[in-house]
Short mmCIF file of C-alpha atoms and ligand atoms in Angstrom, two decimals:
data_model
loop_
_atom_site.label_atom_id
_atom_site.label_comp_id
_atom_site.label_asym_id
_atom_site.label_seq_id
_atom_site.Cartn_x
_atom_site.Cartn_y
_atom_site.Cartn_z
CA UNK A 296 0.00 0.00 0.00
CA UNK A 297 1.37 3.38 -0.94
CA UNK A 298 2.33 5.87 1.72
CA UNK A 299 1.00 9.42 1.99
CA UNK A 300 3.68 11.40 0.21
CA UNK A 301 5.16 14.70 1.28
CA UNK A 302 4.49 15.90 -2.27
CA UNK A 303 0.74 15.78 -1.50
CA UNK A 304 1.06 17.66 1.80
CA UNK A 305 -0.01 21.31 2.00
CA UNK A 306 2.98 22.58 3.97
CA UNK A 307 2.79 26.31 3.34
CA UNK A 308 2.64 28.22 6.62
CA UNK A 309 2.89 25.00 8.64
CA UNK A 310 5.37 23.99 11.32
CA UNK A 311 6.69 20.60 10.22
CA UNK A 312 8.22 18.03 12.55
CA UNK A 313 10.54 15.74 10.60
CA UNK A 314 11.99 12.44 11.84
CA UNK A 315 15.34 12.10 10.10
CA UNK A 316 18.06 9.49 10.48
CA UNK A 317 21.09 11.45 11.67
CA UNK A 318 22.53 8.42 13.45
CA UNK A 319 25.95 9.20 11.94
CA UNK A 320 29.48 8.30 13.03
CA UNK A 321 31.20 11.07 15.01
CA UNK A 322 34.92 11.70 15.45
CA UNK A 323 36.42 14.30 17.78
CA UNK A 324 33.02 15.94 18.24
CA UNK A 325 32.36 16.33 14.49
CA UNK A 326 30.45 14.33 11.89
CA UNK A 327 32.80 11.75 10.36
CA UNK A 328 30.43 10.63 7.56
CA UNK A 329 27.62 12.95 6.44
CA UNK A 330 25.96 10.56 3.95
CA UNK A 331 22.76 10.32 6.01
CA UNK A 332 22.56 14.08 6.51
CA UNK A 333 22.95 14.67 2.78
CA UNK A 334 20.29 12.01 2.13
CA UNK A 335 17.77 14.02 4.16
CA UNK A 336 18.37 17.27 2.24
CA UNK A 337 15.74 16.75 -0.51
CA UNK A 338 12.96 16.46 2.08
CA UNK A 339 14.16 19.42 4.16
CA UNK A 340 14.70 21.57 1.07
CA UNK A 341 11.27 20.63 -0.31
CA UNK A 342 9.65 21.85 2.91
CA UNK A 343 11.58 25.12 2.89
CA UNK A 344 10.93 25.72 -0.82
CA UNK A 345 7.22 25.14 -0.28
CA UNK A 346 7.18 27.72 2.48
CA UNK A 347 6.81 25.60 5.58
CA UNK A 348 6.83 28.18 8.36
CA UNK A 349 9.56 26.19 10.11
CA UNK A 350 11.19 22.78 10.11
CA UNK A 351 11.85 20.95 13.39
CA UNK A 352 14.11 17.92 13.03
CA UNK A 353 14.42 14.98 15.38
CA UNK A 354 16.59 11.86 15.33
CA UNK A 355 18.32 9.34 17.51
CA UNK A 356 22.10 8.96 17.67
CA UNK A 357 23.71 5.86 19.17
CA UNK A 358 22.30 4.20 22.25
CA UNK A 359 22.22 6.60 25.17
CA UNK A 360 19.66 4.28 26.82
CA UNK A 361 17.22 6.87 28.06
CA UNK A 362 19.88 9.07 29.70
CA UNK A 363 21.27 12.44 28.72
CA UNK A 364 24.82 11.80 27.49
CA UNK A 365 26.83 14.64 25.89
CA UNK A 366 28.75 12.23 23.64
CA UNK A 367 25.44 11.36 21.97
CA UNK A 368 24.36 14.97 21.40
CA UNK A 369 23.04 15.79 17.93
CA UNK A 370 24.76 19.20 17.97
CA UNK A 371 27.50 18.14 15.51
CA UNK A 372 24.82 17.04 13.03
CA UNK A 373 23.05 20.40 13.32
CA UNK A 374 26.37 22.13 12.57
CA UNK A 375 27.00 19.98 9.51
CA UNK A 376 23.41 20.40 8.29
CA UNK A 377 23.77 24.20 8.58
CA UNK A 378 26.83 24.04 6.30
CA UNK A 379 25.02 21.84 3.78
CA UNK A 380 21.83 23.93 3.79
CA UNK A 381 23.67 27.24 3.79
CA UNK A 382 21.45 28.58 6.56
CA UNK A 383 21.60 28.47 10.37
CA UNK A 384 20.20 25.48 12.24
CA UNK A 385 19.13 26.20 15.81
CA UNK A 386 20.11 23.53 18.31
CA UNK A 387 17.48 22.84 20.95
CA UNK A 388 18.80 22.16 24.46
CA UNK A 389 16.44 19.21 24.89
CA UNK A 390 13.83 17.05 23.11
CA UNK A 391 10.71 18.21 24.98
CA UNK A 392 10.01 20.60 27.84
CA UNK A 393 9.30 24.34 28.34
CA UNK A 394 12.55 25.61 26.82
CA UNK A 395 12.03 23.59 23.65
CA UNK A 396 8.36 24.63 23.46
CA UNK A 397 9.36 28.27 23.74
CA UNK A 398 12.06 27.93 21.06
CA UNK A 399 9.63 26.12 18.75
CA UNK A 400 7.01 28.82 19.35
CA UNK A 401 9.46 31.58 18.44
CA UNK A 402 10.64 30.04 15.16
CA UNK A 403 10.19 32.43 12.25
CA UNK A 404 9.70 31.91 8.53
CA UNK A 405 12.10 29.35 7.13
CA UNK A 406 13.78 28.60 10.46
CA UNK A 407 15.26 25.15 10.99
CA UNK A 408 15.67 23.67 14.44
CA UNK A 409 17.21 20.38 15.56
CA UNK A 410 15.90 18.69 18.70
CA UNK A 411 18.26 16.79 20.97
CA UNK A 412 18.66 13.02 20.73
CA UNK A 413 15.20 11.48 21.17
CA UNK A 414 16.80 8.49 22.91
CA UNK A 415 17.82 10.73 25.84
CA UNK A 416 14.30 9.73 26.98
CA UNK A 417 13.32 6.13 27.58
CA UNK A 418 9.80 7.23 26.66
CA UNK A 419 11.05 7.27 23.05
CA UNK A 420 11.75 3.53 22.80
CA UNK A 421 8.74 2.80 25.07
CA UNK A 422 6.58 4.61 22.50
CA UNK A 423 5.07 6.52 25.41
CA UNK A 424 1.80 8.22 24.46
CA UNK A 425 2.40 11.36 26.57
CA UNK A 426 5.88 11.80 25.14
CA UNK A 427 4.50 11.37 21.59
CA UNK A 428 1.88 14.05 22.34
CA UNK A 429 4.55 16.45 23.56
CA UNK A 430 6.55 15.95 20.37
CA UNK A 431 3.41 16.42 18.27
CA UNK A 432 2.52 19.63 20.14
CA UNK A 433 5.63 21.29 18.66
CA UNK A 434 4.26 21.25 15.11
CA UNK A 435 1.27 21.11 12.72
CA UNK A 436 2.49 18.28 10.47
CA UNK A 437 4.70 15.22 10.82
CA UNK A 438 7.01 13.86 8.14
CA UNK A 439 8.96 10.64 8.60
CA UNK A 440 12.11 10.26 6.51
CA UNK A 441 13.99 7.77 8.70
CA UNK A 442 13.59 4.44 6.94
CA UNK A 443 16.39 2.90 9.01
CA UNK A 444 14.19 3.22 12.12
CA UNK A 445 10.83 2.47 10.48
CA UNK A 446 10.80 -1.13 11.81
CA UNK A 447 10.71 0.23 15.36
CA UNK A 448 7.47 1.39 16.97
CA UNK A 449 9.01 4.30 18.84
CA UNK A 450 7.49 7.65 19.78
CA UNK A 451 9.34 9.58 17.06
CA UNK A 452 8.73 6.96 14.37
CA UNK A 453 5.20 5.79 15.14
CA UNK A 454 3.59 7.30 18.25
CA UNK A 455 3.72 10.88 17.02
CA UNK A 456 1.91 9.93 13.80
CA UNK A 457 -1.27 9.34 15.83
CA UNK A 458 -1.42 13.01 16.79
CA UNK A 459 -0.57 14.88 13.58
CA UNK A 460 -1.31 14.63 9.86
CA UNK A 461 1.56 12.38 8.78
CA UNK A 462 3.48 12.00 5.55
CA UNK A 463 6.45 10.08 4.16
CA UNK A 464 9.55 12.05 3.19
CA UNK A 465 11.31 11.34 -0.10
CA UNK A 466 13.62 8.67 1.36
CA UNK A 467 10.83 6.53 2.79
CA UNK A 468 8.67 7.06 -0.27
CA UNK A 469 11.47 5.73 -2.49
CA UNK A 470 12.08 2.71 -0.24
CA UNK A 471 8.40 1.77 -0.41
CA UNK A 472 8.22 2.42 -4.15
CA UNK A 473 11.08 -0.03 -4.80
CA UNK A 474 10.48 -2.67 -2.13
CA UNK A 475 6.71 -3.07 -2.38
CA UNK A 476 6.54 -4.51 -5.91
CA UNK A 477 9.22 -7.07 -4.98
CA UNK A 478 6.72 -8.65 -2.58
CA UNK A 479 3.64 -8.17 -4.73
CA UNK A 480 3.97 -8.15 -8.46
CA UNK A 481 7.58 -7.77 -9.57
CA UNK A 482 8.60 -7.51 -13.20
CA UNK A 483 9.64 -11.03 -14.19
CA UNK A 484 12.04 -12.69 -14.27
CA UNK A 485 12.90 -11.62 -10.73
CA UNK A 486 16.18 -12.89 -9.32
CA UNK A 487 16.86 -12.72 -5.60
CA UNK A 488 20.50 -12.95 -4.51
CA UNK A 489 20.68 -13.75 -0.83
CA UNK A 490 24.03 -14.13 0.88
CA UNK A 491 25.70 -13.33 4.16
CA UNK A 492 26.66 -15.37 7.14
CA UNK A 493 23.66 -17.20 8.47
CA UNK A 494 20.59 -19.07 7.27
CA UNK A 495 18.97 -18.26 10.61
CA UNK A 496 19.02 -14.50 9.95
CA UNK A 497 17.91 -14.78 6.30
CA UNK A 498 15.36 -17.59 6.38
CA UNK A 499 12.47 -15.11 6.70
CA UNK A 500 13.65 -13.30 3.56
CA UNK A 501 14.18 -16.54 1.63
CA UNK A 502 10.67 -17.76 2.47
CA UNK A 503 9.05 -14.43 1.72
CA UNK A 504 10.77 -13.95 -1.66
CA UNK A 505 10.41 -17.53 -2.83
CA UNK A 506 6.85 -17.25 -4.22
CA UNK A 507 7.72 -14.17 -6.26
CA UNK A 508 11.04 -15.00 -7.83
CA UNK A 509 12.03 -17.07 -10.80
CA UNK A 510 15.53 -17.75 -9.48
CA UNK A 511 16.84 -17.66 -5.94
CA UNK A 512 20.62 -17.44 -5.67
CA UNK A 513 22.04 -18.45 -2.31
CA UNK A 514 25.66 -17.51 -1.60
CA UNK A 515 27.96 -16.55 1.26
CA UNK A 516 28.39 -18.54 4.46
CA UNK A 517 24.75 -19.65 4.47
CA UNK A 518 25.16 -21.54 1.17
CA UNK A 519 27.15 -24.32 2.90
CA UNK A 520 24.24 -25.35 5.12
CA UNK A 521 22.18 -25.73 1.92
CA UNK A 522 24.96 -27.70 0.19
CA UNK A 523 25.29 -29.97 3.21
CA UNK A 524 21.49 -30.44 3.20
CA UNK A 525 21.84 -31.65 -0.41
CA UNK A 526 24.42 -34.20 0.73
CA UNK A 527 27.62 -32.39 -0.33
CA UNK A 528 30.91 -32.29 1.56
CA UNK A 529 31.57 -28.83 2.98
CA UNK A 530 34.80 -29.37 4.96
CA UNK A 531 35.07 -26.84 7.77
CA UNK A 532 32.80 -24.26 6.09
CA UNK A 533 30.24 -22.36 8.09
CA UNK A 534 27.38 -24.68 9.06
CA UNK A 535 24.20 -24.26 11.05
CA UNK A 536 23.33 -27.85 11.96
CA UNK A 537 20.02 -26.74 13.46
CA UNK A 538 18.97 -25.33 10.09
CA UNK A 539 19.61 -28.38 7.91
CA UNK A 540 15.94 -29.36 8.03
CA UNK A 541 14.88 -25.79 7.32
CA UNK A 542 17.21 -25.76 4.32
CA UNK A 543 15.74 -29.06 3.07
CA UNK A 544 12.18 -27.71 3.42
CA UNK A 545 13.05 -24.58 1.48
CA UNK A 546 14.67 -26.59 -1.31
CA UNK A 547 11.54 -28.74 -1.49
CA UNK A 548 9.19 -25.76 -1.48
CA UNK A 549 11.20 -24.22 -4.32
CA UNK A 550 10.95 -27.40 -6.34
CA UNK A 551 7.18 -27.52 -5.84
CA UNK A 552 6.80 -23.88 -6.86
CA UNK A 553 9.09 -24.24 -9.87
CA UNK A 554 11.62 -21.74 -8.51
CA UNK A 555 15.21 -22.40 -9.50
CA UNK A 556 17.59 -22.41 -6.53
CA UNK A 557 21.18 -21.68 -7.48
CA UNK A 558 23.96 -22.63 -5.07
CA UNK A 559 27.73 -22.33 -5.58
CA UNK A 560 29.17 -24.93 -7.98
CA UNK A 561 32.81 -24.11 -7.15
CA UNK A 562 34.60 -22.22 -4.40
CA UNK A 563 37.55 -20.23 -3.18
CA UNK A 564 38.62 -21.90 0.04
CA UNK A 565 41.23 -21.42 2.76
CA UNK A 566 42.68 -23.50 5.58
CA UNK A 567 41.72 -20.94 8.20
CA UNK A 568 39.34 -18.00 8.56
CA UNK A 569 41.92 -15.20 8.35
CA UNK A 570 42.61 -12.12 6.28
CA UNK A 571 46.06 -13.36 5.25
CA UNK A 572 44.94 -16.97 4.58
CA UNK A 573 46.05 -18.31 1.16
CA UNK A 574 43.14 -18.62 -1.26
CA UNK A 575 42.75 -21.92 -3.15
CA UNK A 576 40.32 -22.62 -5.96
CA UNK A 577 38.21 -25.76 -5.64
CA UNK A 578 36.67 -26.77 -8.96
CA UNK A 579 33.82 -28.88 -7.55
CA UNK A 580 30.71 -28.48 -5.44
CA UNK A 581 32.31 -30.55 -2.67
CA UNK A 582 34.92 -28.99 -0.43
CA UNK A 583 37.89 -31.09 0.78
CA UNK A 584 38.09 -31.81 4.49
CA UNK A 585 40.09 -29.28 6.49
CA UNK A 586 39.19 -26.44 4.09
CA UNK A 587 36.51 -23.78 4.45
CA UNK A 588 34.60 -21.94 1.76
CA UNK A 589 35.39 -18.23 1.81
CA UNK A 590 34.02 -17.09 -1.57
CA UNK A 591 32.25 -18.34 -4.68
CA UNK A 592 34.46 -19.66 -7.49
CA UNK A 593 34.80 -18.56 -11.17
CA UNK A 594 32.27 -21.04 -12.58
CA UNK A 595 29.67 -19.88 -10.06
CA UNK A 596 30.43 -16.26 -10.92
CA UNK A 597 29.96 -16.93 -14.65
CA UNK A 598 26.66 -18.73 -14.00
CA UNK A 599 25.32 -15.99 -11.75
CA UNK A 600 26.33 -13.26 -14.22
CA UNK A 601 24.26 -14.87 -16.92
CA UNK A 602 21.21 -15.22 -14.68
CA UNK A 603 21.51 -11.64 -13.39
CA UNK A 604 22.04 -10.29 -16.91
CA UNK A 605 18.65 -11.66 -18.00
CA UNK A 606 16.71 -10.45 -14.95
CA UNK A 607 14.03 -7.75 -15.08
CA UNK A 608 14.13 -7.36 -11.27
CA UNK A 609 17.10 -8.05 -9.01
CA UNK A 610 17.01 -7.95 -5.23
CA UNK A 611 20.38 -8.38 -3.57
CA UNK A 612 20.86 -8.90 0.16
CA UNK A 613 24.10 -10.22 1.62
CA UNK A 614 27.65 -10.75 0.31
CA UNK A 615 28.73 -13.85 -1.63
CA UNK A 616 31.86 -14.35 0.46
CA UNK A 617 34.02 -12.82 3.16
CA UNK A 618 34.20 -9.54 1.25
CA UNK A 619 35.84 -7.65 4.12
CA UNK A 620 39.06 -9.57 3.30
CA UNK A 621 40.30 -8.37 -0.11
CA UNK A 622 41.53 -11.86 -1.08
CA UNK A 623 37.98 -13.21 -0.71
CA UNK A 624 36.04 -10.20 -2.05
CA UNK A 625 36.20 -11.23 -5.73
CA UNK A 626 32.87 -13.06 -5.88
CA UNK A 627 30.95 -10.27 -4.19
CA UNK A 628 32.65 -7.69 -6.44
CA UNK A 629 31.76 -9.56 -9.63
CA UNK A 630 28.15 -10.03 -8.53
CA UNK A 631 27.92 -6.35 -7.55
CA UNK A 632 29.19 -5.45 -11.03
CA UNK A 633 26.66 -7.77 -12.66
CA UNK A 634 23.84 -6.17 -10.66
CA UNK A 635 25.10 -2.68 -11.56
CA UNK A 636 25.16 -3.64 -15.26
CA UNK A 637 21.72 -5.29 -15.25
CA UNK A 638 19.18 -3.31 -17.28
CA UNK A 639 16.28 -4.43 -15.05
CA UNK A 640 15.29 -2.80 -11.77
CA UNK A 641 18.08 -3.36 -9.24
CA UNK A 642 17.56 -3.13 -5.50
CA UNK A 643 20.25 -3.51 -2.86
CA UNK A 644 18.94 -3.99 0.64
CA UNK A 645 20.55 -4.93 3.90
CA UNK A 646 23.61 -3.57 5.66
CA UNK A 647 26.45 -5.67 4.27
CA UNK A 648 25.46 -5.69 0.61
CA UNK A 649 25.11 -1.91 0.82
CA UNK A 650 28.57 -1.79 2.43
CA UNK A 651 29.89 -3.98 -0.41
CA UNK A 652 28.27 -1.80 -3.12
CA UNK A 653 29.83 1.24 -1.46
CA UNK A 654 33.23 -0.43 -1.05
CA UNK A 655 33.30 -1.21 -4.79
CA UNK A 656 31.94 2.28 -5.65
CA UNK A 657 28.98 0.76 -7.49
CA UNK A 658 26.12 2.09 -5.35
CA UNK A 659 25.40 4.94 -7.78
CA UNK A 660 24.74 2.45 -10.53
CA UNK A 661 21.98 0.59 -8.70
CA UNK A 662 18.36 1.77 -9.04
CA UNK A 663 17.85 1.65 -5.32
CA UNK A 664 20.24 1.21 -2.41
CA UNK A 665 18.31 0.93 0.81
CA UNK A 666 19.10 3.29 3.67
CA UNK A 667 18.01 0.77 6.30
CA UNK A 668 19.65 -2.53 7.28
CA UNK A 669 17.22 -4.11 9.76
CA UNK A 670 14.30 -2.24 8.21
CA UNK A 671 14.99 -3.50 4.68
CA UNK A 672 15.39 -7.06 5.99
CA UNK A 673 12.01 -6.85 7.76
CA UNK A 674 10.42 -5.27 4.69
CA UNK A 675 11.70 -8.15 2.53
CA UNK A 676 10.40 -10.62 5.11
CA UNK A 677 6.97 -9.20 4.33
CA UNK A 678 6.50 -7.83 7.83
CA UNK A 679 4.56 -4.66 8.59
CA UNK A 680 6.93 -1.85 9.54
CA UNK A 681 5.19 0.27 12.21
CA UNK A 682 6.79 3.49 10.95
CA UNK A 683 5.51 2.83 7.43
CA UNK A 684 2.06 1.59 8.48
CA UNK A 685 1.57 4.91 10.30
CA UNK A 686 1.95 6.72 6.96
CA UNK A 687 -0.59 4.64 5.05
CA UNK A 688 -4.29 5.31 4.67
P1 LIG B 979 24.90 -10.75 6.92
O1 LIG B 979 25.09 -9.61 7.88
O2 LIG B 979 24.09 -11.87 7.41
O3 LIG B 979 24.52 -10.27 5.52
O4 LIG B 979 26.34 -11.40 6.79
C1 LIG B 979 27.43 -10.71 6.31
C2 LIG B 979 28.68 -11.42 6.72
O5 LIG B 979 28.72 -12.69 6.13
C3 LIG B 979 29.94 -10.71 6.30
O6 LIG B 979 30.61 -10.26 7.43
C4 LIG B 979 30.71 -11.78 5.57
O7 LIG B 979 32.09 -11.79 5.90
C5 LIG B 979 30.06 -13.05 6.05
N1 LIG B 979 30.31 -14.15 5.11
C6 LIG B 979 30.06 -14.16 3.80
N2 LIG B 979 30.51 -15.31 3.25
C7 LIG B 979 31.03 -16.05 4.25
C8 LIG B 979 31.65 -17.32 4.31
N3 LIG B 979 31.82 -18.07 3.21
N4 LIG B 979 32.08 -17.77 5.52
C9 LIG B 979 31.91 -17.02 6.61
N5 LIG B 979 31.33 -15.79 6.62
C10 LIG B 979 30.90 -15.31 5.44
#
């Protein structure tokens, strides 16, 4: 279901409370990576251009666990935002309370104000109704642009939406626009590439995508549990014994639904899990004893490239190997390139595949790179995200 878009909101003359995701890394009291702040600019600039009387921003930063903690202050983000916007950003001394109410009341045309870290209050994560009301009382409209927190029912992401007309900012709108069809009616053939460490953390995604895709590629550490379930030798590769039955059921379900499951047919292995381990190519599905699979091999890469090249929709979540170690990043790099070159709709969701796309400088060439790790995983699992549900009719 589509979300109410900011483009349909009458913002002129209104005070707008915007939930952004400024949970950025800090170094020496300054913003070390401003990607998330830059990502919020289109929504903030849209509001200012359309004559919102003022824009009040709120976010969390780190985990201050309901306590005021200066090292988790959002002040550095307000300073960086002011530079990017080319206009001052007032820093509120708190999230709620008389001082903040007064400051909010005195905001003039086009003023921008940043509230303190919402997680200075445990009422935020408790989704406390009174706290939500206090936040809502600061403004006339609510806009949520923090997809990364949309899977949490917190006061700033969900509670506040019950008290104000609520809209999705451009970031959330784009996430929904790309992710929703994947679960409903994707352009076929759809290929899902699911990798990463564990079957246990991806089983929900595998089961949810299975009915909609033509081909399901399983790579990374989780592939070995599937290979073992098929009766192959996997040496010392990553294995989740408890998930062998789950893997067998998924393979069976795929067969019944006519979905092609593609697992690695060759490997790059090592004798130990280490950055400086020597890579060895194994030209068979089976892995010799004493060795562990660290990456997909060249035959697998060639096979996957062909499948991805013919796809109309590609969803990629999780690396194909231990991409953090350069020696074992080749498979993930080649698959990232294939996704970037695919002429169909390409969606990268989940923390580590986004990190991989960024590492290889290919993110710009994807149609959509999700801004939320846990949130995109839950979205792909077909779960209702409370922060999104609050923006739907
Ligand atoms: P996830 O967060 O579940 O997407 O998992 C990402 C992690 O999976 C990365 O840290 C990778 O290093 C790891 N990974 C990928 N392939 C393997 C493998 N063959 N063996 C062990 N870990 C792997």
